[in-house]
mmCIF file of C-alpha atoms in Angstrom:
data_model
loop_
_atom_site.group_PDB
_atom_site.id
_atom_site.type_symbol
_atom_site.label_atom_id
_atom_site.label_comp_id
_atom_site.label_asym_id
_atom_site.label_seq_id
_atom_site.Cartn_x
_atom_site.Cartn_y
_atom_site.Cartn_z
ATOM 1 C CA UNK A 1 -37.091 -12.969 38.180
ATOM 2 C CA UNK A 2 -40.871 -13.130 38.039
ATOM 3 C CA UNK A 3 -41.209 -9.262 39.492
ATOM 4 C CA UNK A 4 -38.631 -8.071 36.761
ATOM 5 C CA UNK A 5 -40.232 -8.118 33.744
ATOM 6 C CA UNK A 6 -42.306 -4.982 33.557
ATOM 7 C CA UNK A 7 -38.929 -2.626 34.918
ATOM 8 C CA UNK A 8 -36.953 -4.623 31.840
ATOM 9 C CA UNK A 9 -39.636 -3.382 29.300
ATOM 10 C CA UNK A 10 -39.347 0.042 30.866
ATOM 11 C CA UNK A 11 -43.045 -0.285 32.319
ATOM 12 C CA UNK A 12 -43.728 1.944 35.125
ATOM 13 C CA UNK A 13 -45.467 0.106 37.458
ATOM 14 C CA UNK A 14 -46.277 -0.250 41.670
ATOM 15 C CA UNK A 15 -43.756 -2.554 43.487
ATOM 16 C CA UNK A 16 -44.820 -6.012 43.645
ATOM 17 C CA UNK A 17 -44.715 -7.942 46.781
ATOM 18 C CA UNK A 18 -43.414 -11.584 47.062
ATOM 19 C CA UNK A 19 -46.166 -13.611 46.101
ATOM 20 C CA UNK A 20 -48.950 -11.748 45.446
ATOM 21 C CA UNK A 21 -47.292 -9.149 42.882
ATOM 22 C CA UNK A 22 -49.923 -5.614 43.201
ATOM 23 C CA UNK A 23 -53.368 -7.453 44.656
ATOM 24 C CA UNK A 24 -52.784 -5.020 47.624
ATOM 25 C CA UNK A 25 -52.982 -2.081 44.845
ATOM 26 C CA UNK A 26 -56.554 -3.406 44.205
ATOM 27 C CA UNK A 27 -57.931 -2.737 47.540
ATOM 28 C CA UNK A 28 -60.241 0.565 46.614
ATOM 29 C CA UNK A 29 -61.514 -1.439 43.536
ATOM 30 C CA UNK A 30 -61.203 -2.498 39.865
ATOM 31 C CA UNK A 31 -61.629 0.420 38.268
ATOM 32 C CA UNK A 32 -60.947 3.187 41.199
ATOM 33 C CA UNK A 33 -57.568 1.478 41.058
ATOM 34 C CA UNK A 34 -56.790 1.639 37.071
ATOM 35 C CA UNK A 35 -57.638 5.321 37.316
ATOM 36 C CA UNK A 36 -54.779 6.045 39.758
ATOM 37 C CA UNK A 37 -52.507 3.672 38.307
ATOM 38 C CA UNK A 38 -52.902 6.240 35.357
ATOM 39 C CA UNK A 39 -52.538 9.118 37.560
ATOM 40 C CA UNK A 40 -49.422 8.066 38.623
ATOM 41 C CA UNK A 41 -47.545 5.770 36.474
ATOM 42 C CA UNK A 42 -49.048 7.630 32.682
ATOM 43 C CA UNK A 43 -50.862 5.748 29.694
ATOM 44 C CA UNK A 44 -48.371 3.029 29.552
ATOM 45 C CA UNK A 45 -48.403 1.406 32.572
ATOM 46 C CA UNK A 46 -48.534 -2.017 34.567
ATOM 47 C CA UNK A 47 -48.723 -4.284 37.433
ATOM 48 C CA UNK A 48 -48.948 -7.740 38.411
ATOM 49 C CA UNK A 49 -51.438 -10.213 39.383
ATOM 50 C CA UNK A 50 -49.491 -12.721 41.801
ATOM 51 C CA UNK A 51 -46.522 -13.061 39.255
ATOM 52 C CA UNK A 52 -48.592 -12.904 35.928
ATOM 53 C CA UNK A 53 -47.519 -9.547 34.391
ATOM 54 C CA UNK A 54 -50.250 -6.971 33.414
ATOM 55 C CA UNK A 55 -49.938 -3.843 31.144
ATOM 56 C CA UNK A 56 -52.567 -1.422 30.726
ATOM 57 C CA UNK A 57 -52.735 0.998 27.809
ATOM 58 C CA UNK A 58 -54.984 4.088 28.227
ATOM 59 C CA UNK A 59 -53.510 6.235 25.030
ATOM 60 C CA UNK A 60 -55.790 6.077 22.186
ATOM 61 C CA UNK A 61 -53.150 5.580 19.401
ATOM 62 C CA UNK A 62 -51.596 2.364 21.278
ATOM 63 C CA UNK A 63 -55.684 1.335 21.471
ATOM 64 C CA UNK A 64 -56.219 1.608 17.803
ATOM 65 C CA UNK A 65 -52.879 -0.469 17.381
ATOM 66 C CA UNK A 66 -54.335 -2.767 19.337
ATOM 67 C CA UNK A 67 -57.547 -3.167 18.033
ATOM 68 C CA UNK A 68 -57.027 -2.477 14.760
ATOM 69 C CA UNK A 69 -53.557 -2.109 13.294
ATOM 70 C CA UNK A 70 -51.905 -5.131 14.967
ATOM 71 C CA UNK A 71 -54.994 -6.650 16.136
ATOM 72 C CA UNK A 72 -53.586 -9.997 14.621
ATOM 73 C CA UNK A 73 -50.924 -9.904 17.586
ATOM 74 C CA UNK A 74 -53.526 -9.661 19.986
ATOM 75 C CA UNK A 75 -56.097 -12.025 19.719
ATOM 76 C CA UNK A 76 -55.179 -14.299 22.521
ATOM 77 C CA UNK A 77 -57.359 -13.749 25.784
ATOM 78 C CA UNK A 78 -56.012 -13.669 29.194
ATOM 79 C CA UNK A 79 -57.213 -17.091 30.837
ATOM 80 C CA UNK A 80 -57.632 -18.033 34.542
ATOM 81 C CA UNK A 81 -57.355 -21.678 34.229
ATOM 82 C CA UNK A 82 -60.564 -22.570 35.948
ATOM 83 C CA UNK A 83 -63.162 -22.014 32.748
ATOM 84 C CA UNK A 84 -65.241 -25.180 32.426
ATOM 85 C CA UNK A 85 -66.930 -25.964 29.353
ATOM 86 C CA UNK A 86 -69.276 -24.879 27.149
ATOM 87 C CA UNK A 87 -67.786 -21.342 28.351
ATOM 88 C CA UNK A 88 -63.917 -22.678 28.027
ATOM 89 C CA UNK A 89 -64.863 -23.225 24.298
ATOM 90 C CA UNK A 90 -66.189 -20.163 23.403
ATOM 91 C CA UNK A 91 -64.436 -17.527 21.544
ATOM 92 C CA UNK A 92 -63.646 -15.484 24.418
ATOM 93 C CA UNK A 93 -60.874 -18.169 25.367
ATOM 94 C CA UNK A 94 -59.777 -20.069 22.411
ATOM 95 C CA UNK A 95 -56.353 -19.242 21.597
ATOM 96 C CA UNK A 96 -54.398 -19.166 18.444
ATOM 97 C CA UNK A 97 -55.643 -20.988 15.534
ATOM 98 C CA UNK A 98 -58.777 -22.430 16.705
ATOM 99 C CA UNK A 99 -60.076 -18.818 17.757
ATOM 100 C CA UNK A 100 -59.099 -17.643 13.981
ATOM 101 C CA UNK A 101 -61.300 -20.628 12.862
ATOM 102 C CA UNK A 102 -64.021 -20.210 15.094
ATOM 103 C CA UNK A 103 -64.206 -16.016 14.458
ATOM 104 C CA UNK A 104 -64.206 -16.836 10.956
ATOM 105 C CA UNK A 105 -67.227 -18.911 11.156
ATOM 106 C CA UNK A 106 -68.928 -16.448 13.448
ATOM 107 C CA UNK A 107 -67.965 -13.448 11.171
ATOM 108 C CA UNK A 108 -70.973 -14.305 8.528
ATOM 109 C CA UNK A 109 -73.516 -14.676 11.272
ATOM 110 C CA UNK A 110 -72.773 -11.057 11.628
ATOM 111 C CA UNK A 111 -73.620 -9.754 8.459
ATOM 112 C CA UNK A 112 -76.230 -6.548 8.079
ATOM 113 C CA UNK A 113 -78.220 -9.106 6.373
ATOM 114 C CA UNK A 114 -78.520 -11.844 9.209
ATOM 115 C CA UNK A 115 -78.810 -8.434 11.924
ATOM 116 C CA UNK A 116 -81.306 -7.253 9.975
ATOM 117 C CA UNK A 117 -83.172 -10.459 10.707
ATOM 118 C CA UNK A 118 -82.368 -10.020 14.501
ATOM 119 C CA UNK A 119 -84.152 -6.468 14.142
ATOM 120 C CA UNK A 120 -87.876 -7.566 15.584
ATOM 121 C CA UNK A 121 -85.774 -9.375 18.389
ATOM 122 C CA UNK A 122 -84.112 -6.403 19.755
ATOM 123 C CA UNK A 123 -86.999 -4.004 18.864
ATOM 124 C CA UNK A 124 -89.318 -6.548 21.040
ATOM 125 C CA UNK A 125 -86.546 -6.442 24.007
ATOM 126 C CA UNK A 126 -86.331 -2.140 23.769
ATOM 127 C CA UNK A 127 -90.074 -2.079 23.873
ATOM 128 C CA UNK A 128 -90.133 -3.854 27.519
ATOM 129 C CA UNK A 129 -87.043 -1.604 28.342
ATOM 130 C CA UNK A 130 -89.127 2.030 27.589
ATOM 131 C CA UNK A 131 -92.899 0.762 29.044
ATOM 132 C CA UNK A 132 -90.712 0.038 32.395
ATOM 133 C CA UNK A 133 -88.868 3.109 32.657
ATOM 134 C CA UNK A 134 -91.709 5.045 31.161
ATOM 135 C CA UNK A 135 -93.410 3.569 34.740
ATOM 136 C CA UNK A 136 -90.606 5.391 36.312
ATOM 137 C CA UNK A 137 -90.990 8.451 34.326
ATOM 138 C CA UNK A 138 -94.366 8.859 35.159
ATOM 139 C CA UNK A 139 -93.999 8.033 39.132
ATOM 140 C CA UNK A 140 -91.028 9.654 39.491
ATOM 141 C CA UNK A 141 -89.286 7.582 41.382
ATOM 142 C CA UNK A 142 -85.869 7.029 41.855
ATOM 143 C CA UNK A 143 -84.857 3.466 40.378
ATOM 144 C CA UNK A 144 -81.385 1.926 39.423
ATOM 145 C CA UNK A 145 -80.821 2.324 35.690
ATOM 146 C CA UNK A 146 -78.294 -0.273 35.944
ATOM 147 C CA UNK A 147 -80.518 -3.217 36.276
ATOM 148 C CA UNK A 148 -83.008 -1.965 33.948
ATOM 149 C CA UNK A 149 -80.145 -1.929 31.301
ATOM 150 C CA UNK A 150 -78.868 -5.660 32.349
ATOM 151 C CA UNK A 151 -82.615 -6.759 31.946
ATOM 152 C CA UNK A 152 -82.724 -5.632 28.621
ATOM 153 C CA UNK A 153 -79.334 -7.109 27.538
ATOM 154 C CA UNK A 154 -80.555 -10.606 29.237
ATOM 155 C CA UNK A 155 -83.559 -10.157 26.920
ATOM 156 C CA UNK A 156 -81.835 -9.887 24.002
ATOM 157 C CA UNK A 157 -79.649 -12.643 24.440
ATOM 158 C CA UNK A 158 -82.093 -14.706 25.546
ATOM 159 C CA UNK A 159 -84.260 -13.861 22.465
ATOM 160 C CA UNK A 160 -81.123 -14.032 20.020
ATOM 161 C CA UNK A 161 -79.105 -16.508 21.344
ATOM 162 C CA UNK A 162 -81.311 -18.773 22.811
ATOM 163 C CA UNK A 163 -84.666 -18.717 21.133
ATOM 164 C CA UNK A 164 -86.289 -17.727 24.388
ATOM 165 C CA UNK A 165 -88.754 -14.839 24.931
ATOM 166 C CA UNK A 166 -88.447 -13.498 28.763
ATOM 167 C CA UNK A 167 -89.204 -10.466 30.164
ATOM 168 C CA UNK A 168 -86.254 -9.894 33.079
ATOM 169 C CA UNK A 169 -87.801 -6.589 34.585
ATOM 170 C CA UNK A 170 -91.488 -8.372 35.230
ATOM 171 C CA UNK A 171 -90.360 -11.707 35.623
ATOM 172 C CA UNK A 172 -87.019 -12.324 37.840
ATOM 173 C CA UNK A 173 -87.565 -15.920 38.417
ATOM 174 C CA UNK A 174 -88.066 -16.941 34.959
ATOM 175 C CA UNK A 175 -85.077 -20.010 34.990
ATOM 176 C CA UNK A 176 -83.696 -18.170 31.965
ATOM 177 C CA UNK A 177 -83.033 -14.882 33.997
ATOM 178 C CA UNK A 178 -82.436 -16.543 37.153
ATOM 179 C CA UNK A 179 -79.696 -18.808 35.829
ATOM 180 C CA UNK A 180 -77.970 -15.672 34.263
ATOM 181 C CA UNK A 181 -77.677 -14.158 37.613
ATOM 182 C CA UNK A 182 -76.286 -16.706 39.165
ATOM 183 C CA UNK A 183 -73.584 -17.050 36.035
ATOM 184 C CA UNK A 184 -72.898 -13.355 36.487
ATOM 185 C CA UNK A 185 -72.825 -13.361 40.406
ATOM 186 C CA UNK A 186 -69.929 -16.086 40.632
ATOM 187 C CA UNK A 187 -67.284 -14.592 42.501
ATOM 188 C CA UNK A 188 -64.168 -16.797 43.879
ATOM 189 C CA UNK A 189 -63.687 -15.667 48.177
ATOM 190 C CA UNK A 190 -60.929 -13.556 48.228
ATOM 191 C CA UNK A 191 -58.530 -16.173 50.004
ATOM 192 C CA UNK A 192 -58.857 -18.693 47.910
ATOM 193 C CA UNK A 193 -58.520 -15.973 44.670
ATOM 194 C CA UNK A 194 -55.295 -14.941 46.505
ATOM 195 C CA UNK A 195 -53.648 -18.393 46.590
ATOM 196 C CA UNK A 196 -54.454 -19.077 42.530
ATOM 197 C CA UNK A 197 -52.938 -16.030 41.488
ATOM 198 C CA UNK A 198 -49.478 -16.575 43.806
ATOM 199 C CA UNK A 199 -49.417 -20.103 43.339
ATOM 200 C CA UNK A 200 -51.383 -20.999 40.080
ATOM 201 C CA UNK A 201 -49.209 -24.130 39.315
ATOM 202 C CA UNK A 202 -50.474 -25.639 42.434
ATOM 203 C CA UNK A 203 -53.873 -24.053 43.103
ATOM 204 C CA UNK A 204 -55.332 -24.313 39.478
ATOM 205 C CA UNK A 205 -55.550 -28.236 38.818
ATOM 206 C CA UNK A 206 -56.342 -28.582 42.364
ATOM 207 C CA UNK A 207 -59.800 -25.767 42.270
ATOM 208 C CA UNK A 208 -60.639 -27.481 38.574
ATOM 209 C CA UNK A 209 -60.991 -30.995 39.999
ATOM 210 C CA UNK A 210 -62.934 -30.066 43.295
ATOM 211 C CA UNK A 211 -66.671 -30.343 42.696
ATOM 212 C CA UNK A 212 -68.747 -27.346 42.420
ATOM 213 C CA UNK A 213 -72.286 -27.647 42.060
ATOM 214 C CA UNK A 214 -73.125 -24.233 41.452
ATOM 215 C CA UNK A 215 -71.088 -24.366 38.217
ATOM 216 C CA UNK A 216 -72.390 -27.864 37.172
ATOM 217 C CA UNK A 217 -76.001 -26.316 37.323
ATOM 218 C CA UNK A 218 -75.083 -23.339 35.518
ATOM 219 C CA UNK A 219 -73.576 -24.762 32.672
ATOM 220 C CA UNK A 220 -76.223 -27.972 32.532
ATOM 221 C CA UNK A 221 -78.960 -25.903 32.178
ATOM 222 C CA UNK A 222 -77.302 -22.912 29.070
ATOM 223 C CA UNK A 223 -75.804 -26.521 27.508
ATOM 224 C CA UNK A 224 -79.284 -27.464 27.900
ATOM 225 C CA UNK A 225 -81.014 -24.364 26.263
ATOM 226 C CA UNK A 226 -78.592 -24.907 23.423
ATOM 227 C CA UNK A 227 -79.006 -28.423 22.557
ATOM 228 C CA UNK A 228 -75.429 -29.418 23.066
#
């Protein structure tokens, strides 16, 4: 019953195996793997993780439904389970009425008048981001553009968010930056990631009660930074 849903709704999709639904589909990579699940099942597609049922939409009209049109059918996020708080609070996994409440609050904070007010901020953060690839520029050196970029998003966050000037790129060990990699790099070994997904009724409560000090550390300090 779990494996049928998707061919009920008329979802082309891979065939599941018992347990852990498409994981084996995944093998090549996130994204490798949602181009050919395009390629060969079309724009309205799907697949399962363990026996939670996935669809993936890649034509743009069904998009703009989504996001737009019938965005008020949407708004739910998918949810592992395993958030802790502050993050399990934030709008990214409040459900229902509480995220209406929440996005309504956080709605005003967006307004051209408050960004304008952010301006400085962000101008500060792009200034670090062109002197170090101008450094490039003139050495010509190969470099990873990827990590310049994520410096200069964790310096506008920091700087926005948190009230914290840091420069990522010239200072890597700043506890700002350093705790932001370690948020990012948290990554679940592929056994155990296995077992939630084919037998989250079991594995869930049992991985959210088992210490983890890494998490704990993470979430102390940003709780911390905020004054919660």
């Amino acid at each position: 019953i779990g494996f049928s849903r998707l061919e009920k709704l008329d979802i082309r999709h891979p065939k599941p195996s018992p347990f852990i639904g498409n994981l084996t589909f995944f093998r090549q990579g996130f994204w490798e793997s949602h181009m050919e699940l395009r390629k060969q099942y079309g724009p309205l597609s799907g697949y399962y993780l363990g026996r939670r049922m996935i669809v993936v939409i890649s034509d743009p009209d069904m998009i703009k439904q989504v996001l737009a049109e019938k965005f008020s059918n949407f708004t739910n996020r998918m949810a592992t389970g395993l958030e802790s708080k502050p993050v399990a609070d934030s709008i990214l996994f409040l459900r229902d009425k509480r995220w209406e409440e929440v996005r309504s609050v956080l709605t005003s904070a967006f307004s051209p008048k408050k960004l304008n007010k952010l301006t400085p901020l962000i101008s500060q953060a792009c200034d670090l981001l062109l002197a170090h690839l101008e450094r490039y520029a003139e050495s010509g050196d190969a470099f990873d553009i990827q990590r310049c970029y994520c410096c200069y998003t964790t310096d506008v966050v920091a700087s926005v968010a948190f009230g914290t000037q840091v420069n990522s790129s010239e200072e890597p060990e700043h506890p700002f930056v350093k705790h932001c990699r370690r948020f990012f790099a948290f990554s679940v070994p592929r056994l155990i990631l296995v077992l939630i997904l084919s037998f989250p009724s079991i594995m869930v409560p049992l991985a959210r009660i088992l210490p983890n000090k890494k998490r704990d550390e993470v979430n102390g300090f940003f709780t911390n930074s905020l004054g919660m």
